[in-house]
Amino acid sequence: MIHKHWKKILFSLFALFWNGCSDDSSSDSKELIACDLEQICPEYGVAGYSCDDGFYGDDNGQNCTFIPAPTCSRYYQCEDNVTCWANEGDTVLNCSDKQDKDFSINENDFNSKYYVKENE
């Protein structure tokens, strides 16, 4: 009988062993990672319209494109060598890890893993 079910028994033992292993970087850890925050804001900039006839100012209805005023950007440098950045109003941060792998993370998930250090 054991000969007939040896694969199932071996798989069950392997699963029990694997379940017993712990991962120090598990999501159960509540300790947050510190980050430095740098806010980069333009010193000047004006919203307006750029039109085919070269007019810049109010939309005069002649093939104009709205150009928004420049916004502030947030740049995070974290102690686990992750860097993240986002423009003002964005809820998704663009990040890069210590192996230069790019990824995105929403603001809520970022805040559940990281905190901003106070300026000293």
mmCIF file of N, CA and C in Angstrom:
data_model
loop_
_atom_site.group_PDB
_atom_site.id
_atom_site.type_symbol
_atom_site.label_atom_id
_atom_site.label_comp_id
_atom_site.label_asym_id
_atom_site.label_seq_id
_atom_site.Cartn_x
_atom_site.Cartn_y
_atom_site.Cartn_z
ATOM 1 N N MET A 1 0.819 -1.191 0.000
ATOM 2 C CA MET A 1 0.000 0.000 0.000
ATOM 3 C C MET A 1 0.872 1.267 0.000
ATOM 4 N N ILE A 2 1.938 1.288 0.776
ATOM 5 C CA ILE A 2 2.824 2.457 0.797
ATOM 6 C C ILE A 2 3.450 2.638 -0.581
ATOM 7 N N HIS A 3 3.784 1.530 -1.206
ATOM 8 C CA HIS A 3 4.378 1.600 -2.542
ATOM 9 C C HIS A 3 3.441 2.295 -3.536
ATOM 10 N N LYS A 4 2.153 2.087 -3.371
ATOM 11 C CA LYS A 4 1.173 2.661 -4.286
ATOM 12 C C LYS A 4 0.998 4.169 -4.061
ATOM 13 N N HIS A 5 1.170 4.666 -2.845
ATOM 14 C CA HIS A 5 0.895 6.069 -2.508
ATOM 15 C C HIS A 5 2.142 6.839 -2.072
ATOM 16 N N TRP A 6 3.336 6.391 -2.436
ATOM 17 C CA TRP A 6 4.563 7.026 -1.954
ATOM 18 C C TRP A 6 4.684 8.474 -2.409
ATOM 19 N N LYS A 7 4.196 8.802 -3.590
ATOM 20 C CA LYS A 7 4.288 10.182 -4.080
ATOM 21 C C LYS A 7 3.417 11.116 -3.229
ATOM 22 N N LYS A 8 2.237 10.691 -2.881
ATOM 23 C CA LYS A 8 1.345 11.506 -2.055
ATOM 24 C C LYS A 8 1.926 11.716 -0.665
ATOM 25 N N ILE A 9 2.504 10.671 -0.094
ATOM 26 C CA ILE A 9 3.102 10.771 1.234
ATOM 27 C C ILE A 9 4.295 11.720 1.199
ATOM 28 N N LEU A 10 5.139 11.570 0.207
ATOM 29 C CA LEU A 10 6.306 12.444 0.070
ATOM 30 C C LEU A 10 5.877 13.895 -0.123
ATOM 31 N N PHE A 11 4.881 14.128 -0.944
ATOM 32 C CA PHE A 11 4.388 15.485 -1.162
ATOM 33 C C PHE A 11 3.818 16.079 0.129
ATOM 34 N N SER A 12 3.084 15.280 0.898
ATOM 35 C CA SER A 12 2.521 15.755 2.172
ATOM 36 C C SER A 12 3.618 16.111 3.162
ATOM 37 N N LEU A 13 4.661 15.293 3.248
ATOM 38 C CA LEU A 13 5.778 15.592 4.140
ATOM 39 C C LEU A 13 6.497 16.864 3.710
ATOM 40 N N PHE A 14 6.675 17.014 2.420
ATOM 41 C CA PHE A 14 7.315 18.223 1.901
ATOM 42 C C PHE A 14 6.476 19.460 2.222
ATOM 43 N N ALA A 15 5.165 19.374 2.077
ATOM 44 C CA ALA A 15 4.273 20.496 2.372
ATOM 45 C C ALA A 15 4.334 20.853 3.855
ATOM 46 N N LEU A 16 4.361 19.855 4.738
ATOM 47 C CA LEU A 16 4.472 20.125 6.175
ATOM 48 C C LEU A 16 5.791 20.814 6.500
ATOM 49 N N PHE A 17 6.883 20.352 5.887
ATOM 50 C CA PHE A 17 8.184 20.971 6.117
ATOM 51 C C PHE A 17 8.188 22.410 5.623
ATOM 52 N N TRP A 18 7.679 22.629 4.434
ATOM 53 C CA TRP A 18 7.671 23.969 3.847
ATOM 54 C C TRP A 18 6.830 24.935 4.688
ATOM 55 N N ASN A 19 5.712 24.486 5.191
ATOM 56 C CA ASN A 19 4.833 25.306 6.018
ATOM 57 C C ASN A 19 5.523 25.699 7.330
ATOM 58 N N GLY A 20 6.422 24.863 7.822
ATOM 59 C CA GLY A 20 7.125 25.144 9.060
ATOM 60 C C GLY A 20 8.246 26.155 8.907
ATOM 61 N N CYS A 21 8.684 26.401 7.697
ATOM 62 C CA CYS A 21 9.764 27.366 7.459
ATOM 63 C C CYS A 21 9.217 28.776 7.618
ATOM 64 N N SER A 22 10.027 29.646 8.223
ATOM 65 C CA SER A 22 9.587 31.031 8.384
ATOM 66 C C SER A 22 10.354 31.922 7.428
ATOM 67 N N ASP A 23 9.738 32.996 7.070
ATOM 68 C CA ASP A 23 10.339 33.987 6.178
ATOM 69 C C ASP A 23 10.403 35.289 6.952
ATOM 70 N N ASP A 24 11.605 35.792 7.214
ATOM 71 C CA ASP A 24 11.758 37.009 7.999
ATOM 72 C C ASP A 24 11.151 38.227 7.321
ATOM 73 N N SER A 25 10.973 38.184 6.020
ATOM 74 C CA SER A 25 10.413 39.337 5.303
ATOM 75 C C SER A 25 8.921 39.163 5.051
ATOM 76 N N SER A 26 8.260 38.416 5.909
ATOM 77 C CA SER A 26 6.830 38.156 5.701
ATOM 78 C C SER A 26 6.022 39.437 5.865
ATOM 79 N N SER A 27 4.853 39.446 5.254
ATOM 80 C CA SER A 27 3.989 40.617 5.316
ATOM 81 C C SER A 27 3.358 40.771 6.695
ATOM 82 N N ASP A 28 3.532 39.776 7.597
ATOM 83 C CA ASP A 28 2.998 39.876 8.946
ATOM 84 C C ASP A 28 3.799 40.846 9.801
ATOM 85 N N SER A 29 5.005 41.170 9.363
ATOM 86 C CA SER A 29 5.849 42.079 10.124
ATOM 87 C C SER A 29 5.229 43.473 10.120
ATOM 88 N N LYS A 30 5.119 44.060 11.319
ATOM 89 C CA LYS A 30 4.490 45.375 11.448
ATOM 90 C C LYS A 30 5.509 46.505 11.527
ATOM 91 N N GLU A 31 6.810 46.169 11.526
ATOM 92 C CA GLU A 31 7.826 47.202 11.620
ATOM 93 C C GLU A 31 7.960 47.912 10.274
ATOM 94 N N LEU A 32 7.751 49.222 10.298
ATOM 95 C CA LEU A 32 7.794 50.012 9.074
ATOM 96 C C LEU A 32 9.229 50.419 8.757
ATOM 97 N N ILE A 33 9.500 50.618 7.482
ATOM 98 C CA ILE A 33 10.818 51.006 6.996
ATOM 99 C C ILE A 33 10.838 52.519 6.815
ATOM 100 N N ALA A 34 11.906 53.142 7.302
ATOM 101 C CA ALA A 34 12.026 54.606 7.257
ATOM 102 C C ALA A 34 12.422 55.088 5.865
ATOM 103 N N CYS A 35 11.888 56.244 5.483
ATOM 104 C CA CYS A 35 12.206 56.882 4.205
ATOM 105 C C CYS A 35 12.431 58.375 4.419
ATOM 106 N N ASP A 36 13.318 58.927 3.630
ATOM 107 C CA ASP A 36 13.468 60.382 3.553
ATOM 108 C C ASP A 36 12.566 60.863 2.430
ATOM 109 N N LEU A 37 11.921 62.006 2.636
ATOM 110 C CA LEU A 37 11.033 62.588 1.626
ATOM 111 C C LEU A 37 11.597 63.920 1.174
ATOM 112 N N GLU A 38 11.681 64.073 -0.145
ATOM 113 C CA GLU A 38 12.061 65.357 -0.727
ATOM 114 C C GLU A 38 10.919 65.806 -1.624
ATOM 115 N N GLN A 39 10.382 66.984 -1.346
ATOM 116 C CA GLN A 39 9.329 67.570 -2.185
ATOM 117 C C GLN A 39 10.003 68.510 -3.175
ATOM 118 N N ILE A 40 9.743 68.309 -4.429
ATOM 119 C CA ILE A 40 10.316 69.150 -5.470
ATOM 120 C C ILE A 40 9.174 69.902 -6.125
ATOM 121 N N CYS A 41 9.173 71.225 -5.952
ATOM 122 C CA CYS A 41 8.111 72.058 -6.504
ATOM 123 C C CYS A 41 8.722 73.122 -7.414
ATOM 124 N N PRO A 42 8.120 73.345 -8.572
ATOM 125 C CA PRO A 42 8.629 74.396 -9.453
ATOM 126 C C PRO A 42 8.419 75.770 -8.815
ATOM 127 N N GLU A 43 9.353 76.670 -9.072
ATOM 128 C CA GLU A 43 9.232 78.012 -8.505
ATOM 129 C C GLU A 43 8.260 78.878 -9.294
ATOM 130 N N TYR A 44 8.023 78.531 -10.532
ATOM 131 C CA TYR A 44 7.089 79.305 -11.330
ATOM 132 C C TYR A 44 6.476 78.402 -12.392
ATOM 133 N N GLY A 45 5.448 78.866 -13.004
ATOM 134 C CA GLY A 45 4.760 78.129 -14.048
ATOM 135 C C GLY A 45 3.334 78.612 -14.147
ATOM 136 N N VAL A 46 2.806 78.635 -15.340
ATOM 137 C CA VAL A 46 1.472 79.150 -15.575
ATOM 138 C C VAL A 46 0.710 78.167 -16.446
ATOM 139 N N ALA A 47 -0.519 77.899 -16.065
ATOM 140 C CA ALA A 47 -1.382 77.089 -16.919
ATOM 141 C C ALA A 47 -1.918 77.969 -18.039
ATOM 142 N N GLY A 48 -2.173 77.365 -19.155
ATOM 143 C CA GLY A 48 -2.718 78.124 -20.273
ATOM 144 C C GLY A 48 -2.993 77.213 -21.454
ATOM 145 N N TYR A 49 -3.099 77.810 -22.634
ATOM 146 C CA TYR A 49 -3.395 77.068 -23.852
ATOM 147 C C TYR A 49 -2.317 77.342 -24.885
ATOM 148 N N SER A 50 -1.981 76.304 -25.630
ATOM 149 C CA SER A 50 -1.083 76.450 -26.761
ATOM 150 C C SER A 50 -1.923 76.167 -28.004
ATOM 151 N N CYS A 51 -1.963 77.138 -28.917
ATOM 152 C CA CYS A 51 -2.850 77.022 -30.083
ATOM 153 C C CYS A 51 -2.047 76.988 -31.376
ATOM 154 N N ASP A 52 -2.669 76.443 -32.416
ATOM 155 C CA ASP A 52 -2.016 76.348 -33.720
ATOM 156 C C ASP A 52 -1.586 77.701 -34.260
ATOM 157 N N ASP A 53 -2.324 78.748 -33.935
ATOM 158 C CA ASP A 53 -1.966 80.069 -34.451
ATOM 159 C C ASP A 53 -0.912 80.752 -33.581
ATOM 160 N N GLY A 54 -0.357 80.020 -32.585
ATOM 161 C CA GLY A 54 0.693 80.566 -31.746
ATOM 162 C C GLY A 54 0.187 81.328 -30.545
ATOM 163 N N PHE A 55 -1.119 81.541 -30.459
ATOM 164 C CA PHE A 55 -1.681 82.288 -29.340
ATOM 165 C C PHE A 55 -1.541 81.465 -28.071
ATOM 166 N N TYR A 56 -1.127 82.096 -27.009
ATOM 167 C CA TYR A 56 -0.976 81.430 -25.727
ATOM 168 C C TYR A 56 -1.722 82.254 -24.694
ATOM 169 N N GLY A 57 -2.668 81.674 -24.046
ATOM 170 C CA GLY A 57 -3.479 82.397 -23.067
ATOM 171 C C GLY A 57 -4.812 81.710 -22.938
ATOM 172 N N ASP A 58 -5.895 82.442 -23.147
ATOM 173 C CA ASP A 58 -7.227 81.854 -23.064
ATOM 174 C C ASP A 58 -7.511 81.022 -24.301
ATOM 175 N N ASP A 59 -8.373 80.007 -24.132
ATOM 176 C CA ASP A 59 -8.780 79.160 -25.249
ATOM 177 C C ASP A 59 -9.663 79.980 -26.190
ATOM 178 N N ASN A 60 -9.176 80.222 -27.402
ATOM 179 C CA ASN A 60 -9.961 80.999 -28.357
ATOM 180 C C ASN A 60 -10.665 80.092 -29.372
ATOM 181 N N GLY A 61 -10.646 78.780 -29.112
ATOM 182 C CA GLY A 61 -11.395 77.860 -29.958
ATOM 183 C C GLY A 61 -10.722 77.495 -31.260
ATOM 184 N N GLN A 62 -9.452 77.773 -31.440
ATOM 185 C CA GLN A 62 -8.775 77.460 -32.698
ATOM 186 C C GLN A 62 -7.710 76.390 -32.476
ATOM 187 N N ASN A 63 -8.136 75.134 -32.367
ATOM 188 C CA ASN A 63 -7.216 74.016 -32.191
ATOM 189 C C ASN A 63 -6.209 74.261 -31.077
ATOM 190 N N CYS A 64 -6.719 74.482 -29.885
ATOM 191 C CA CYS A 64 -5.873 74.766 -28.733
ATOM 192 C C CYS A 64 -5.743 73.538 -27.834
ATOM 193 N N THR A 65 -4.602 73.426 -27.201
ATOM 194 C CA THR A 65 -4.329 72.358 -26.254
ATOM 195 C C THR A 65 -4.033 72.973 -24.900
ATOM 196 N N PHE A 66 -4.698 72.479 -23.867
ATOM 197 C CA PHE A 66 -4.480 72.995 -22.520
ATOM 198 C C PHE A 66 -3.150 72.492 -21.989
ATOM 199 N N ILE A 67 -2.369 73.374 -21.425
ATOM 200 C CA ILE A 67 -1.106 73.028 -20.786
ATOM 201 C C ILE A 67 -1.252 73.347 -19.303
ATOM 202 N N PRO A 68 -1.274 72.312 -18.450
ATOM 203 C CA PRO A 68 -1.460 72.557 -17.020
ATOM 204 C C PRO A 68 -0.210 73.181 -16.395
ATOM 205 N N ALA A 69 -0.414 73.850 -15.272
ATOM 206 C CA ALA A 69 0.717 74.411 -14.528
ATOM 207 C C ALA A 69 1.536 73.264 -13.953
ATOM 208 N N PRO A 70 2.829 73.455 -13.840
ATOM 209 C CA PRO A 70 3.665 72.404 -13.249
ATOM 210 C C PRO A 70 3.229 72.109 -11.817
ATOM 211 N N THR A 71 3.358 70.852 -11.406
ATOM 212 C CA THR A 71 2.970 70.444 -10.058
ATOM 213 C C THR A 71 4.192 69.977 -9.285
ATOM 214 N N CYS A 72 4.006 69.833 -7.995
ATOM 215 C CA CYS A 72 5.079 69.328 -7.128
ATOM 216 C C CYS A 72 5.247 67.825 -7.338
ATOM 217 N N SER A 73 6.449 67.340 -7.049
ATOM 218 C CA SER A 73 6.749 65.914 -7.087
ATOM 219 C C SER A 73 7.262 65.480 -5.733
ATOM 220 N N ARG A 74 6.976 64.226 -5.375
ATOM 221 C CA ARG A 74 7.489 63.641 -4.139
ATOM 222 C C ARG A 74 8.537 62.601 -4.506
ATOM 223 N N TYR A 75 9.655 62.614 -3.803
ATOM 224 C CA TYR A 75 10.722 61.651 -4.037
ATOM 225 C C TYR A 75 11.094 61.012 -2.702
ATOM 226 N N TYR A 76 10.949 59.682 -2.593
ATOM 227 C CA TYR A 76 11.239 58.955 -1.368
ATOM 228 C C TYR A 76 12.513 58.134 -1.556
ATOM 229 N N GLN A 77 13.426 58.219 -0.586
ATOM 230 C CA GLN A 77 14.620 57.370 -0.536
ATOM 231 C C GLN A 77 14.523 56.572 0.755
ATOM 232 N N CYS A 78 14.315 55.256 0.636
ATOM 233 C CA CYS A 78 14.036 54.428 1.806
ATOM 234 C C CYS A 78 15.258 53.615 2.220
ATOM 235 N N GLU A 79 15.272 53.214 3.497
ATOM 236 C CA GLU A 79 16.413 52.518 4.065
ATOM 237 C C GLU A 79 16.623 51.115 3.496
ATOM 238 N N ASP A 80 15.639 50.547 2.812
ATOM 239 C CA ASP A 80 15.819 49.253 2.165
ATOM 240 C C ASP A 80 16.266 49.419 0.713
ATOM 241 N N ASN A 81 16.790 50.607 0.387
ATOM 242 C CA ASN A 81 17.303 50.948 -0.945
ATOM 243 C C ASN A 81 16.224 50.992 -2.023
ATOM 244 N N VAL A 82 14.998 51.231 -1.621
ATOM 245 C CA VAL A 82 13.913 51.456 -2.569
ATOM 246 C C VAL A 82 13.737 52.961 -2.725
ATOM 247 N N THR A 83 13.606 53.403 -3.963
ATOM 248 C CA THR A 83 13.301 54.807 -4.234
ATOM 249 C C THR A 83 11.957 54.860 -4.942
ATOM 250 N N CYS A 84 11.132 55.833 -4.547
ATOM 251 C CA CYS A 84 9.811 55.998 -5.158
ATOM 252 C C CYS A 84 9.575 57.470 -5.453
ATOM 253 N N TRP A 85 8.778 57.749 -6.473
ATOM 254 C CA TRP A 85 8.448 59.117 -6.832
ATOM 255 C C TRP A 85 7.034 59.167 -7.391
ATOM 256 N N ALA A 86 6.417 60.328 -7.218
ATOM 257 C CA ALA A 86 5.058 60.545 -7.719
ATOM 258 C C ALA A 86 4.827 62.039 -7.841
ATOM 259 N N ASN A 87 3.970 62.422 -8.760
ATOM 260 C CA ASN A 87 3.563 63.813 -8.900
ATOM 261 C C ASN A 87 2.427 64.109 -7.944
ATOM 262 N N GLU A 88 2.244 65.368 -7.648
ATOM 263 C CA GLU A 88 1.177 65.808 -6.763
ATOM 264 C C GLU A 88 -0.165 65.280 -7.271
ATOM 265 N N GLY A 89 -0.933 64.684 -6.370
ATOM 266 C CA GLY A 89 -2.245 64.161 -6.731
ATOM 267 C C GLY A 89 -2.237 62.714 -7.192
ATOM 268 N N ASP A 90 -1.060 62.156 -7.521
ATOM 269 C CA ASP A 90 -0.989 60.758 -7.939
ATOM 270 C C ASP A 90 -1.169 59.844 -6.733
ATOM 271 N N THR A 91 -1.901 58.750 -6.908
ATOM 272 C CA THR A 91 -2.078 57.784 -5.834
ATOM 273 C C THR A 91 -1.251 56.530 -6.065
ATOM 274 N N VAL A 92 -0.547 56.467 -7.188
ATOM 275 C CA VAL A 92 0.345 55.351 -7.486
ATOM 276 C C VAL A 92 1.764 55.896 -7.578
ATOM 277 N N LEU A 93 2.678 55.271 -6.852
ATOM 278 C CA LEU A 93 4.071 55.685 -6.853
ATOM 279 C C LEU A 93 4.862 54.776 -7.779
ATOM 280 N N ASN A 94 5.788 55.348 -8.517
ATOM 281 C CA ASN A 94 6.711 54.593 -9.363
ATOM 282 C C ASN A 94 7.963 54.358 -8.542
ATOM 283 N N CYS A 95 8.405 53.111 -8.469
ATOM 284 C CA CYS A 95 9.519 52.769 -7.581
ATOM 285 C C CYS A 95 10.576 51.962 -8.318
ATOM 286 N N SER A 96 11.745 51.915 -7.684
ATOM 287 C CA SER A 96 12.864 51.112 -8.159
ATOM 288 C C SER A 96 13.513 50.497 -6.928
ATOM 289 N N ASP A 97 13.822 49.191 -6.979
ATOM 290 C CA ASP A 97 14.427 48.545 -5.822
ATOM 291 C C ASP A 97 15.946 48.508 -5.950
ATOM 292 N N LYS A 98 16.613 47.833 -4.999
ATOM 293 C CA LYS A 98 18.073 47.833 -4.976
ATOM 294 C C LYS A 98 18.692 47.104 -6.165
ATOM 295 N N GLN A 99 17.939 46.295 -6.890
ATOM 296 C CA GLN A 99 18.429 45.658 -8.110
ATOM 297 C C GLN A 99 17.987 46.427 -9.354
ATOM 298 N N ASP A 100 17.541 47.667 -9.172
ATOM 299 C CA ASP A 100 17.046 48.531 -10.253
ATOM 300 C C ASP A 100 15.854 47.939 -10.980
ATOM 301 N N LYS A 101 15.049 47.146 -10.279
ATOM 302 C CA LYS A 101 13.812 46.607 -10.840
ATOM 303 C C LYS A 101 12.714 47.635 -10.600
ATOM 304 N N ASP A 102 12.036 48.054 -11.644
ATOM 305 C CA ASP A 102 10.967 49.035 -11.540
ATOM 306 C C ASP A 102 9.649 48.354 -11.187
ATOM 307 N N PHE A 103 8.875 49.017 -10.331
ATOM 308 C CA PHE A 103 7.549 48.525 -9.973
ATOM 309 C C PHE A 103 6.702 49.707 -9.526
ATOM 310 N N SER A 104 5.417 49.493 -9.453
ATOM 311 C CA SER A 104 4.478 50.517 -8.985
ATOM 312 C C SER A 104 3.797 50.011 -7.723
ATOM 313 N N ILE A 105 3.451 50.961 -6.849
ATOM 314 C CA ILE A 105 2.772 50.615 -5.612
ATOM 315 C C ILE A 105 1.773 51.725 -5.302
ATOM 316 N N ASN A 106 0.565 51.354 -4.882
ATOM 317 C CA ASN A 106 -0.398 52.408 -4.564
ATOM 318 C C ASN A 106 -0.040 53.021 -3.215
ATOM 319 N N GLU A 107 -0.518 54.207 -2.975
ATOM 320 C CA GLU A 107 -0.140 54.982 -1.803
ATOM 321 C C GLU A 107 -0.482 54.270 -0.488
ATOM 322 N N ASN A 108 -1.628 53.592 -0.432
ATOM 323 C CA ASN A 108 -2.023 52.879 0.785
ATOM 324 C C ASN A 108 -1.054 51.742 1.103
ATOM 325 N N ASP A 109 -0.666 50.972 0.070
ATOM 326 C CA ASP A 109 0.290 49.888 0.288
ATOM 327 C C ASP A 109 1.658 50.434 0.683
ATOM 328 N N PHE A 110 2.062 51.542 0.072
ATOM 329 C CA PHE A 110 3.326 52.187 0.433
ATOM 330 C C PHE A 110 3.306 52.587 1.907
ATOM 331 N N ASN A 111 2.217 53.218 2.352
ATOM 332 C CA ASN A 111 2.112 53.682 3.735
ATOM 333 C C ASN A 111 2.017 52.535 4.739
ATOM 334 N N SER A 112 1.599 51.351 4.303
ATOM 335 C CA SER A 112 1.548 50.213 5.212
ATOM 336 C C SER A 112 2.915 49.553 5.370
ATOM 337 N N LYS A 113 3.871 49.907 4.524
ATOM 338 C CA LYS A 113 5.214 49.325 4.591
ATOM 339 C C LYS A 113 6.277 50.343 5.005
ATOM 340 N N TYR A 114 6.058 51.628 4.688
ATOM 341 C CA TYR A 114 7.061 52.668 4.909
ATOM 342 C C TYR A 114 6.500 53.821 5.727
ATOM 343 N N TYR A 115 7.413 54.597 6.335
ATOM 344 C CA TYR A 115 7.033 55.840 6.975
ATOM 345 C C TYR A 115 8.089 56.896 6.643
ATOM 346 N N VAL A 116 7.698 58.147 6.703
ATOM 347 C CA VAL A 116 8.597 59.256 6.400
ATOM 348 C C VAL A 116 9.247 59.715 7.694
ATOM 349 N N LYS A 117 10.587 59.737 7.698
ATOM 350 C CA LYS A 117 11.325 60.196 8.866
ATOM 351 C C LYS A 117 11.104 61.685 9.053
ATOM 352 N N GLU A 118 11.079 62.106 10.305
ATOM 353 C CA GLU A 118 10.968 63.524 10.636
ATOM 354 C C GLU A 118 12.289 64.211 10.310
ATOM 355 N N ASN A 119 12.221 65.454 9.833
ATOM 356 C CA ASN A 119 13.441 66.222 9.568
ATOM 357 C C ASN A 119 14.147 66.496 10.880
ATOM 358 N N GLU A 120 15.427 66.232 10.898
ATOM 359 C CA GLU A 120 16.196 66.421 12.133
ATOM 360 C C GLU A 120 16.968 67.698 12.114
#
